[in-house]
């Protein structure tokens, strides 16, 4: 029997208190124009248990209360420069799933996860579109999957985590609400759409034609410890740097085997700027406070070893520091941005392999307890399109010290990658979330 999520109800959830008139027009920041994808989708899976009852009414009530503080999320898209915060509300769907949660999680089909989400992830947003969309999926066993699609115009992964922490805290009845701030547009003001137009050209050069496939490579804490021990560097590396560098090496190996010879490549990694900007209230800031770290391996004769790849990743991320952010915000910021886009775009057009990394690690998604315990799994979704980018999304495992790498790659290269003995020495492939700690 094929898994289905049958829609039971649709409604809009409005803020519990009206948004003041002076806050009705929310201006987007310059960096809100950086990411081309319309949504930042996530699915949180929860088991039902005898100690706590999952109340769908409580979910809606706490969402309404939370939207009062996160008022742009209850608005609609006005244009590419602003959000209309007129309290139209959030689109909210409830479904019944024709299987148990454990049945789905035993061997999750990554291509079916989109059925837990309330939006078409490909369609571009237009004026009047809801900023926030939620789908609450109830399994036969009483377990729940909460699918969230919020416009990428108003938040990145860190801001999404802030919202989910506030919502789950409200559902638990926390006395002190977690309050966001909306200073991004003053830190990176935008008066026109030049960055959006420039970034679209850059991202467009990175798309590939063919057939893609998404697989999950799970690195537990002991595997990451062993992997870091193989990196003979004079400095310590983080688990994100170790896994990213190792995967980059394996991805280059897959490309070489497909094409018959080594190919130059570029790695990009999205970096959270919040702790790199001297501002007292950025930690819980909405918006996209991200920049792109980039590094390349252009040796077409003999790809270097693991030390080189991990070291390059660490160096690239380290360059996105406080001084760099100062430059980004200065009078020369536009030229810094333009030069970065131009370099990445030209490499894409030259046929260089480009691998785009992003990370949800340390963002605390597994702390989202709505009153019935923490998620058993936090997931992205699988892709199988004919137009795609080489994407690698890193997320924590439930224990917080492992990493799930969601890799989307050319189908032929993926076949090579998943049979790489060096990779499989450290990672397990599509392991059931029920077996991951």
PDB file of N, CA and C in Angstrom, residues 335-409:
ATOM      1  N   UNK A 335      30.788  45.796  -4.421  1.00  0.00           N
ATOM      2  CA  UNK A 335      31.813  45.223  -5.304  1.00  0.00           C
ATOM      3  C   UNK A 335      32.294  43.874  -4.777  1.00  0.00           C
ATOM      4  N   UNK A 336      32.360  43.718  -3.455  1.00  0.00           N
ATOM      5  CA  UNK A 336      32.746  42.418  -2.867  1.00  0.00           C
ATOM      6  C   UNK A 336      31.728  41.360  -3.266  1.00  0.00           C
ATOM      7  N   UNK A 337      30.441  41.715  -3.156  1.00  0.00           N
ATOM      8  CA  UNK A 337      29.370  40.783  -3.511  1.00  0.00           C
ATOM      9  C   UNK A 337      29.417  40.461  -5.003  1.00  0.00           C
ATOM     10  N   UNK A 338      29.536  41.490  -5.826  1.00  0.00           N
ATOM     11  CA  UNK A 338      29.550  41.292  -7.280  1.00  0.00           C
ATOM     12  C   UNK A 338      30.716  40.424  -7.713  1.00  0.00           C
ATOM     13  N   UNK A 339      31.884  40.651  -7.127  1.00  0.00           N
ATOM     14  CA  UNK A 339      33.070  39.857  -7.488  1.00  0.00           C
ATOM     15  C   UNK A 339      32.880  38.396  -7.108  1.00  0.00           C
ATOM     16  N   UNK A 340      32.278  38.159  -5.922  1.00  0.00           N
ATOM     17  CA  UNK A 340      32.044  36.775  -5.487  1.00  0.00           C
ATOM     18  C   UNK A 340      31.096  36.064  -6.440  1.00  0.00           C
ATOM     19  N   UNK A 341      29.996  36.729  -6.796  1.00  0.00           N
ATOM     20  CA  UNK A 341      29.024  36.137  -7.713  1.00  0.00           C
ATOM     21  C   UNK A 341      29.651  35.858  -9.069  1.00  0.00           C
ATOM     22  N   UNK A 342      30.438  36.814  -9.534  1.00  0.00           N
ATOM     23  CA  UNK A 342      31.046  36.677 -10.855  1.00  0.00           C
ATOM     24  C   UNK A 342      31.988  35.482 -10.904  1.00  0.00           C
ATOM     25  N   UNK A 343      32.803  35.326  -9.856  1.00  0.00           N
ATOM     26  CA  UNK A 343      33.764  34.220  -9.814  1.00  0.00           C
ATOM     27  C   UNK A 343      33.054  32.867  -9.802  1.00  0.00           C
ATOM     28  N   UNK A 344      32.043  32.727  -8.924  1.00  0.00           N
ATOM     29  CA  UNK A 344      31.325  31.458  -8.841  1.00  0.00           C
ATOM     30  C   UNK A 344      30.570  31.183 -10.130  1.00  0.00           C
ATOM     31  N   UNK A 345      29.908  32.203 -10.669  1.00  0.00           N
ATOM     32  CA  UNK A 345      29.141  32.038 -11.897  1.00  0.00           C
ATOM     33  C   UNK A 345      30.000  31.636 -13.076  1.00  0.00           C
ATOM     34  N   UNK A 346      31.183  32.256 -13.201  1.00  0.00           N
ATOM     35  CA  UNK A 346      32.066  31.926 -14.326  1.00  0.00           C
ATOM     36  C   UNK A 346      32.562  30.492 -14.230  1.00  0.00           C
ATOM     37  N   UNK A 347      32.893  30.045 -13.013  1.00  0.00           N
ATOM     38  CA  UNK A 347      33.332  28.658 -12.847  1.00  0.00           C
ATOM     39  C   UNK A 347      32.217  27.688 -13.219  1.00  0.00           C
ATOM     40  N   UNK A 348      30.972  28.043 -12.852  1.00  0.00           N
ATOM     41  CA  UNK A 348      29.841  27.200 -13.219  1.00  0.00           C
ATOM     42  C   UNK A 348      29.683  27.088 -14.721  1.00  0.00           C
ATOM     43  N   UNK A 349      29.843  28.203 -15.421  1.00  0.00           N
ATOM     44  CA  UNK A 349      29.701  28.199 -16.880  1.00  0.00           C
ATOM     45  C   UNK A 349      30.851  27.475 -17.569  1.00  0.00           C
ATOM     46  N   UNK A 350      31.994  27.368 -16.877  1.00  0.00           N
ATOM     47  CA  UNK A 350      33.161  26.690 -17.455  1.00  0.00           C
ATOM     48  C   UNK A 350      33.125  25.178 -17.258  1.00  0.00           C
ATOM     49  N   UNK A 351      32.075  24.681 -16.617  1.00  0.00           N
ATOM     50  CA  UNK A 351      31.939  23.246 -16.432  1.00  0.00           C
ATOM     51  C   UNK A 351      32.651  22.702 -15.215  1.00  0.00           C
ATOM     52  N   UNK A 352      33.112  23.588 -14.330  1.00  0.00           N
ATOM     53  CA  UNK A 352      33.737  23.131 -13.088  1.00  0.00           C
ATOM     54  C   UNK A 352      32.646  22.502 -12.206  1.00  0.00           C
ATOM     55  N   UNK A 353      32.955  21.377 -11.565  1.00  0.00           N
ATOM     56  CA  UNK A 353      32.000  20.752 -10.640  1.00  0.00           C
ATOM     57  C   UNK A 353      31.831  21.653  -9.418  1.00  0.00           C
ATOM     58  N   UNK A 354      30.603  22.022  -9.129  1.00  0.00           N
ATOM     59  CA  UNK A 354      30.334  22.878  -7.973  1.00  0.00           C
ATOM     60  C   UNK A 354      29.411  22.141  -7.014  1.00  0.00           C
ATOM     61  N   UNK A 355      29.832  22.078  -5.750  1.00  0.00           N
ATOM     62  CA  UNK A 355      29.084  21.374  -4.711  1.00  0.00           C
ATOM     63  C   UNK A 355      28.661  22.385  -3.647  1.00  0.00           C
ATOM     64  N   UNK A 356      27.352  22.558  -3.483  1.00  0.00           N
ATOM     65  CA  UNK A 356      26.831  23.538  -2.548  1.00  0.00           C
ATOM     66  C   UNK A 356      26.450  22.905  -1.224  1.00  0.00           C
ATOM     67  N   UNK A 357      27.115  23.322  -0.147  1.00  0.00           N
ATOM     68  CA  UNK A 357      26.854  22.796   1.193  1.00  0.00           C
ATOM     69  C   UNK A 357      26.072  23.808   2.022  1.00  0.00           C
ATOM     70  N   UNK A 358      25.182  23.294   2.852  1.00  0.00           N
ATOM     71  CA  UNK A 358      24.472  24.104   3.825  1.00  0.00           C
ATOM     72  C   UNK A 358      24.326  23.262   5.091  1.00  0.00           C
ATOM     73  N   UNK A 359      24.169  23.920   6.228  1.00  0.00           N
ATOM     74  CA  UNK A 359      24.136  23.158   7.486  1.00  0.00           C
ATOM     75  C   UNK A 359      23.039  23.648   8.415  1.00  0.00           C
ATOM     76  N   UNK A 360      22.288  22.679   8.976  1.00  0.00           N
ATOM     77  CA  UNK A 360      21.341  22.932  10.059  1.00  0.00           C
ATOM     78  C   UNK A 360      21.929  22.500  11.402  1.00  0.00           C
ATOM     79  N   UNK A 361      23.162  22.084  11.423  1.00  0.00           N
ATOM     80  CA  UNK A 361      23.758  21.582  12.663  1.00  0.00           C
ATOM     81  C   UNK A 361      23.825  22.684  13.720  1.00  0.00           C
ATOM     82  N   UNK A 362      23.625  22.300  14.965  1.00  0.00           N
ATOM     83  CA  UNK A 362      23.667  23.186  16.136  1.00  0.00           C
ATOM     84  C   UNK A 362      22.546  24.221  16.161  1.00  0.00           C
ATOM     85  N   UNK A 363      21.523  24.056  15.316  1.00  0.00           N
ATOM     86  CA  UNK A 363      20.421  25.014  15.327  1.00  0.00           C
ATOM     87  C   UNK A 363      19.309  24.612  16.294  1.00  0.00           C
ATOM     88  N   UNK A 364      19.398  23.406  16.854  1.00  0.00           N
ATOM     89  CA  UNK A 364      18.478  23.018  17.920  1.00  0.00           C
ATOM     90  C   UNK A 364      17.110  22.543  17.476  1.00  0.00           C
ATOM     91  N   UNK A 365      16.983  22.045  16.251  1.00  0.00           N
ATOM     92  CA  UNK A 365      15.675  21.576  15.796  1.00  0.00           C
ATOM     93  C   UNK A 365      15.184  20.381  16.615  1.00  0.00           C
ATOM     94  N   UNK A 366      16.122  19.578  17.129  1.00  0.00           N
ATOM     95  CA  UNK A 366      15.710  18.419  17.931  1.00  0.00           C
ATOM     96  C   UNK A 366      15.264  18.801  19.341  1.00  0.00           C
ATOM     97  N   UNK A 367      15.327  20.086  19.689  1.00  0.00           N
ATOM     98  CA  UNK A 367      14.841  20.543  20.989  1.00  0.00           C
ATOM     99  C   UNK A 367      13.378  20.976  20.931  1.00  0.00           C
ATOM    100  N   UNK A 368      12.756  20.852  19.763  1.00  0.00           N
ATOM    101  CA  UNK A 368      11.394  21.357  19.568  1.00  0.00           C
ATOM    102  C   UNK A 368      10.368  20.423  20.214  1.00  0.00           C
ATOM    103  N   UNK A 369      10.117  20.619  21.484  1.00  0.00           N
ATOM    104  CA  UNK A 369       9.171  19.807  22.255  1.00  0.00           C
ATOM    105  C   UNK A 369       7.878  20.601  22.428  1.00  0.00           C
ATOM    106  N   UNK A 370       6.789  20.141  21.808  1.00  0.00           N
ATOM    107  CA  UNK A 370       5.494  20.803  21.903  1.00  0.00           C
ATOM    108  C   UNK A 370       4.684  20.316  23.100  1.00  0.00           C
ATOM    109  N   UNK A 371       5.310  19.494  23.912  1.00  0.00           N
ATOM    110  CA  UNK A 371       4.615  18.975  25.085  1.00  0.00           C
ATOM    111  C   UNK A 371       4.462  17.476  25.052  1.00  0.00           C
ATOM    112  N   UNK A 372       4.863  16.849  23.960  1.00  0.00           N
ATOM    113  CA  UNK A 372       4.776  15.385  23.879  1.00  0.00           C
ATOM    114  C   UNK A 372       6.133  14.761  23.547  1.00  0.00           C
ATOM    115  N   UNK A 373       7.202  15.465  23.905  1.00  0.00           N
ATOM    116  CA  UNK A 373       8.548  14.954  23.703  1.00  0.00           C
ATOM    117  C   UNK A 373       9.226  15.561  22.481  1.00  0.00           C
ATOM    118  N   UNK A 374      10.504  15.281  22.362  1.00  0.00           N
ATOM    119  CA  UNK A 374      11.297  15.829  21.264  1.00  0.00           C
ATOM    120  C   UNK A 374      11.096  15.007  19.988  1.00  0.00           C
ATOM    121  N   UNK A 375      11.429  15.577  18.836  1.00  0.00           N
ATOM    122  CA  UNK A 375      11.235  14.851  17.578  1.00  0.00           C
ATOM    123  C   UNK A 375      12.060  13.567  17.527  1.00  0.00           C
ATOM    124  N   UNK A 376      11.485  12.537  16.930  1.00  0.00           N
ATOM    125  CA  UNK A 376      12.247  11.325  16.682  1.00  0.00           C
ATOM    126  C   UNK A 376      13.092  11.496  15.425  1.00  0.00           C
ATOM    127  N   UNK A 377      12.677  12.407  14.544  1.00  0.00           N
ATOM    128  CA  UNK A 377      13.434  12.684  13.322  1.00  0.00           C
ATOM    129  C   UNK A 377      13.106  14.080  12.830  1.00  0.00           C
ATOM    130  N   UNK A 378      14.134  14.778  12.352  1.00  0.00           N
ATOM    131  CA  UNK A 378      13.988  16.064  11.672  1.00  0.00           C
ATOM    132  C   UNK A 378      14.505  15.878  10.261  1.00  0.00           C
ATOM    133  N   UNK A 379      13.658  16.141   9.277  1.00  0.00           N
ATOM    134  CA  UNK A 379      14.052  15.785   7.918  1.00  0.00           C
ATOM    135  C   UNK A 379      13.949  16.933   6.937  1.00  0.00           C
ATOM    136  N   UNK A 380      14.737  16.803   5.880  1.00  0.00           N
ATOM    137  CA  UNK A 380      14.596  17.617   4.677  1.00  0.00           C
ATOM    138  C   UNK A 380      13.710  16.804   3.737  1.00  0.00           C
ATOM    139  N   UNK A 381      13.962  16.841   2.440  1.00  0.00           N
ATOM    140  CA  UNK A 381      13.152  16.070   1.489  1.00  0.00           C
ATOM    141  C   UNK A 381      14.029  15.644   0.315  1.00  0.00           C
ATOM    142  N   UNK A 382      13.577  14.615  -0.402  1.00  0.00           N
ATOM    143  CA  UNK A 382      14.339  14.099  -1.528  1.00  0.00           C
ATOM    144  C   UNK A 382      13.940  14.738  -2.847  1.00  0.00           C
ATOM    145  N   UNK A 383      14.864  14.738  -3.801  1.00  0.00           N
ATOM    146  CA  UNK A 383      14.613  15.301  -5.130  1.00  0.00           C
ATOM    147  C   UNK A 383      14.954  14.281  -6.205  1.00  0.00           C
ATOM    148  N   UNK A 384      14.267  14.382  -7.336  1.00  0.00           N
ATOM    149  CA  UNK A 384      14.586  13.497  -8.464  1.00  0.00           C
ATOM    150  C   UNK A 384      14.336  14.217  -9.802  1.00  0.00           C
ATOM    151  N   UNK A 385      14.582  15.516  -9.831  1.00  0.00           N
ATOM    152  CA  UNK A 385      14.306  16.309 -11.025  1.00  0.00           C
ATOM    153  C   UNK A 385      15.340  16.142 -12.120  1.00  0.00           C
ATOM    154  N   UNK A 386      15.026  16.740 -13.274  1.00  0.00           N
ATOM    155  CA  UNK A 386      15.931  16.699 -14.420  1.00  0.00           C
ATOM    156  C   UNK A 386      16.797  17.953 -14.502  1.00  0.00           C
ATOM    157  N   UNK A 387      16.439  18.972 -13.727  1.00  0.00           N
ATOM    158  CA  UNK A 387      17.262  20.177 -13.584  1.00  0.00           C
ATOM    159  C   UNK A 387      17.578  20.316 -12.099  1.00  0.00           C
ATOM    160  N   UNK A 388      18.855  20.364 -11.752  1.00  0.00           N
ATOM    161  CA  UNK A 388      19.211  20.301 -10.339  1.00  0.00           C
ATOM    162  C   UNK A 388      20.574  20.922 -10.092  1.00  0.00           C
ATOM    163  N   UNK A 389      20.889  21.102  -8.825  1.00  0.00           N
ATOM    164  CA  UNK A 389      22.221  21.497  -8.401  1.00  0.00           C
ATOM    165  C   UNK A 389      22.783  20.392  -7.515  1.00  0.00           C
ATOM    166  N   UNK A 390      24.108  20.293  -7.451  1.00  0.00           N
ATOM    167  CA  UNK A 390      24.746  19.378  -6.512  1.00  0.00           C
ATOM    168  C   UNK A 390      24.625  19.988  -5.110  1.00  0.00           C
ATOM    169  N   UNK A 391      23.744  19.438  -4.295  1.00  0.00           N
ATOM    170  CA  UNK A 391      23.469  20.022  -2.988  1.00  0.00           C
ATOM    171  C   UNK A 391      23.749  19.030  -1.870  1.00  0.00           C
ATOM    172  N   UNK A 392      24.317  19.528  -0.774  1.00  0.00           N
ATOM    173  CA  UNK A 392      24.574  18.716   0.402  1.00  0.00           C
ATOM    174  C   UNK A 392      24.072  19.469   1.622  1.00  0.00           C
ATOM    175  N   UNK A 393      23.028  18.931   2.267  1.00  0.00           N
ATOM    176  CA  UNK A 393      22.464  19.537   3.466  1.00  0.00           C
ATOM    177  C   UNK A 393      22.876  18.708   4.676  1.00  0.00           C
ATOM    178  N   UNK A 394      23.520  19.351   5.637  1.00  0.00           N
ATOM    179  CA  UNK A 394      23.976  18.674   6.848  1.00  0.00           C
ATOM    180  C   UNK A 394      23.013  18.971   7.993  1.00  0.00           C
ATOM    181  N   UNK A 395      22.653  17.932   8.738  1.00  0.00           N
ATOM    182  CA  UNK A 395      21.772  18.109   9.891  1.00  0.00           C
ATOM    183  C   UNK A 395      22.264  17.235  11.035  1.00  0.00           C
ATOM    184  N   UNK A 396      21.960  17.633  12.256  1.00  0.00           N
ATOM    185  CA  UNK A 396      22.296  16.814  13.418  1.00  0.00           C
ATOM    186  C   UNK A 396      21.533  15.502  13.386  1.00  0.00           C
ATOM    187  N   UNK A 397      22.088  14.481  14.012  1.00  0.00           N
ATOM    188  CA  UNK A 397      21.305  13.310  14.363  1.00  0.00           C
ATOM    189  C   UNK A 397      20.613  13.610  15.700  1.00  0.00           C
ATOM    190  N   UNK A 398      19.735  12.719  16.132  1.00  0.00           N
ATOM    191  CA  UNK A 398      18.939  12.978  17.339  1.00  0.00           C
ATOM    192  C   UNK A 398      19.811  13.235  18.566  1.00  0.00           C
ATOM    193  N   UNK A 399      20.937  12.565  18.666  1.00  0.00           N
ATOM    194  CA  UNK A 399      21.808  12.720  19.834  1.00  0.00           C
ATOM    195  C   UNK A 399      22.531  14.061  19.837  1.00  0.00           C
ATOM    196  N   UNK A 400      22.624  14.697  18.662  1.00  0.00           N
ATOM    197  CA  UNK A 400      23.278  15.995  18.569  1.00  0.00           C
ATOM    198  C   UNK A 400      24.749  15.948  18.245  1.00  0.00           C
ATOM    199  N   UNK A 401      25.356  14.749  18.242  1.00  0.00           N
ATOM    200  CA  UNK A 401      26.793  14.687  17.969  1.00  0.00           C
ATOM    201  C   UNK A 401      27.125  13.927  16.681  1.00  0.00           C
ATOM    202  N   UNK A 402      26.108  13.453  15.974  1.00  0.00           N
ATOM    203  CA  UNK A 402      26.318  12.861  14.663  1.00  0.00           C
ATOM    204  C   UNK A 402      25.819  13.811  13.584  1.00  0.00           C
ATOM    205  N   UNK A 403      25.974  13.415  12.327  1.00  0.00           N
ATOM    206  CA  UNK A 403      25.537  14.253  11.208  1.00  0.00           C
ATOM    207  C   UNK A 403      24.857  13.394  10.154  1.00  0.00           C
ATOM    208  N   UNK A 404      23.690  13.854   9.707  1.00  0.00           N
ATOM    209  CA  UNK A 404      23.051  13.297   8.515  1.00  0.00           C
ATOM    210  C   UNK A 404      23.386  14.209   7.336  1.00  0.00           C
ATOM    211  N   UNK A 405      23.948  13.661   6.282  1.00  0.00           N
ATOM    212  CA  UNK A 405      24.237  14.436   5.073  1.00  0.00           C
ATOM    213  C   UNK A 405      23.241  14.032   3.992  1.00  0.00           C
ATOM    214  N   UNK A 406      22.361  14.961   3.640  1.00  0.00           N
ATOM    215  CA  UNK A 406      21.403  14.748   2.559  1.00  0.00           C
ATOM    216  C   UNK A 406      22.058  15.215   1.269  1.00  0.00           C
ATOM    217  N   UNK A 407      22.421  14.273   0.427  1.00  0.00           N
ATOM    218  CA  UNK A 407      23.204  14.578  -0.779  1.00  0.00           C
ATOM    219  C   UNK A 407      22.328  14.407  -2.009  1.00  0.00           C
ATOM    220  N   UNK A 408      22.226  15.458  -2.812  1.00  0.00           N
ATOM    221  CA  UNK A 408      21.524  15.398  -4.098  1.00  0.00           C
ATOM    222  C   UNK A 408      22.557  15.547  -5.200  1.00  0.00           C
ATOM    223  N   UNK A 409      22.583  14.564  -6.098  1.00  0.00           N
ATOM    224  CA  UNK A 409      23.687  14.440  -7.053  1.00  0.00           C
ATOM    225  C   UNK A 409      23.174  13.798  -8.336  1.00  0.00           C
TER     226      UNK A 409
END
